[in-house]
Coordinates of C-alpha atoms in Angstrom, one line a residue:
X28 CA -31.8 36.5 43.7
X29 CA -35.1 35.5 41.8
X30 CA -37.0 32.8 42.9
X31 CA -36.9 30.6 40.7
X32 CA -33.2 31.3 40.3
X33 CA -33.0 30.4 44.3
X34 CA -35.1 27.1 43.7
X35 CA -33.0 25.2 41.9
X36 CA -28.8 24.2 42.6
X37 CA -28.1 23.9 38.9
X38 CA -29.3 24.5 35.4
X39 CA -29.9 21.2 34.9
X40 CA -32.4 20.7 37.3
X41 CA -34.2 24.3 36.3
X42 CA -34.7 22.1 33.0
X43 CA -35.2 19.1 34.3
X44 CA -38.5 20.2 36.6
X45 CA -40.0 21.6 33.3
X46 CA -39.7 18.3 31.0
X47 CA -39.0 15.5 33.6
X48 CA -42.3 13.6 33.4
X49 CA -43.2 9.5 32.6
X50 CA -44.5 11.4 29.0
X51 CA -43.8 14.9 29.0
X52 CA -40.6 14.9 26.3
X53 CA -42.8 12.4 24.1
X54 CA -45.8 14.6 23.8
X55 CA -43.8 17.9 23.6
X56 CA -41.9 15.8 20.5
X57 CA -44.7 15.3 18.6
X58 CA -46.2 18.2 19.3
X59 CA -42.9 20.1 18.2
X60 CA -42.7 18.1 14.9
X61 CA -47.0 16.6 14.1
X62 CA -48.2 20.0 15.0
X63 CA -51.6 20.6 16.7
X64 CA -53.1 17.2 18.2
X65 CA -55.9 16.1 19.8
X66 CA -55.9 14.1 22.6
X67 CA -57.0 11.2 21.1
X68 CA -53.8 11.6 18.2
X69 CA -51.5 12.2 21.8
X70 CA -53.1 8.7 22.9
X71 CA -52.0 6.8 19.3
X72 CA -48.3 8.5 20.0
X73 CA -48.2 6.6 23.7
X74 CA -50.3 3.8 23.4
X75 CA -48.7 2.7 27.0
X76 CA -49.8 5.6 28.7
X77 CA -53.1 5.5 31.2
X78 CA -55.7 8.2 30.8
X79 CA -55.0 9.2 34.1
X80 CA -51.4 9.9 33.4
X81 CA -51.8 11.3 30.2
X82 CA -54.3 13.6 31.7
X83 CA -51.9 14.8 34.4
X84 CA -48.6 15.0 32.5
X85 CA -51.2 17.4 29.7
X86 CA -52.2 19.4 32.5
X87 CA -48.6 19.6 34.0
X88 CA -47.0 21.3 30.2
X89 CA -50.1 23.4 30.0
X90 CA -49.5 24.9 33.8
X91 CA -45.6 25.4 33.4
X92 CA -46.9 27.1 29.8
X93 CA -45.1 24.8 27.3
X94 CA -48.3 23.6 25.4
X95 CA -52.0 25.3 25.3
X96 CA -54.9 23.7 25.3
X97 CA -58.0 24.7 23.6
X98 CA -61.5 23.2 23.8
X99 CA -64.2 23.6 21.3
X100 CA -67.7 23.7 22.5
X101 CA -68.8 20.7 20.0
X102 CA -70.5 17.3 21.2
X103 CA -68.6 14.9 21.7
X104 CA -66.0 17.7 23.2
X105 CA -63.2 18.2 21.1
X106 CA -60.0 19.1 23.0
X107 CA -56.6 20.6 20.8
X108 CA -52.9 20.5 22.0
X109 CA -50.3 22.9 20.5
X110 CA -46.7 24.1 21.2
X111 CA -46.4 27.8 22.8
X112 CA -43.6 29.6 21.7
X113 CA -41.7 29.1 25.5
X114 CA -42.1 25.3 24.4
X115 CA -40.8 25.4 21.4
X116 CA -37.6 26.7 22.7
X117 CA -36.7 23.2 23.7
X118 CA -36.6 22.2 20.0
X119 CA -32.8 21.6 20.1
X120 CA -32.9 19.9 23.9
X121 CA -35.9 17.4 22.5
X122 CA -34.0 16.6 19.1
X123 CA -30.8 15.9 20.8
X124 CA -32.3 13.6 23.1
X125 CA -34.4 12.1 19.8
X126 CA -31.2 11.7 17.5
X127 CA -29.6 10.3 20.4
X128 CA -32.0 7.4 21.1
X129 CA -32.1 7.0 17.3
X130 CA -28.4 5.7 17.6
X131 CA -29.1 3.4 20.2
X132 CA -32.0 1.7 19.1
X133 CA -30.5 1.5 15.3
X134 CA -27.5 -0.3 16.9
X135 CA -24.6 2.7 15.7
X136 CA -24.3 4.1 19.2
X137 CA -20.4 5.1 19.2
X138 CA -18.4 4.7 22.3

């Protein structure tokens, strides 16, 4: 058995330790359907967020290799977020969870 296979109990959890973050399935949203952002644009998206949390939940998709991150060597620095191909596979899992929350807040949430 792999380890990351032995790590988690369930598939759900496997998932949820890759997008389970205060911001994480925001930013990958917009980055799935706005494209390349900088980090001011990310800040616009979640005006709610702190710097500090923004910063970490970034650095958290970059590590498990759902966004990149690339820096220009300009001043002022000027820092681009994108999508990488193993985060773009949670296209339908994001959407879902975005078509579902449309429901609700529009009132037509079916029980």
């Amino acid at each position: 058995m792999s380890e990351k296979k032995s790590k988690f109990h369930c598939p759900v959890e496997a998932t949820l330790s890759q997008i389970d973050g205060k911001y994480k399935m925001i930013i990958l949203c917009h980055l799935i359907h706005d494209g390349t952002l900088r980090y001011n644009e990310i800040q616009k998206h979640i005006p709610q967020a702190t710097a500090k949390m923004l910063v970490q939940q970034l650095k958290e998709l970059e590590a498990d290799g759902l966004i990149s991150r690339k820096v220009y060597p300009v001043v002022p620095p000027k820092t681009e977020y994108s999508i990488t191909e193993r985060g773009k596979s949670l296209t339908e899992v994001i959407d879902s969870i975005r078509d579902w929350g449309r429901n609700y807040m529009s009132g037509t949430f079916e029980e």
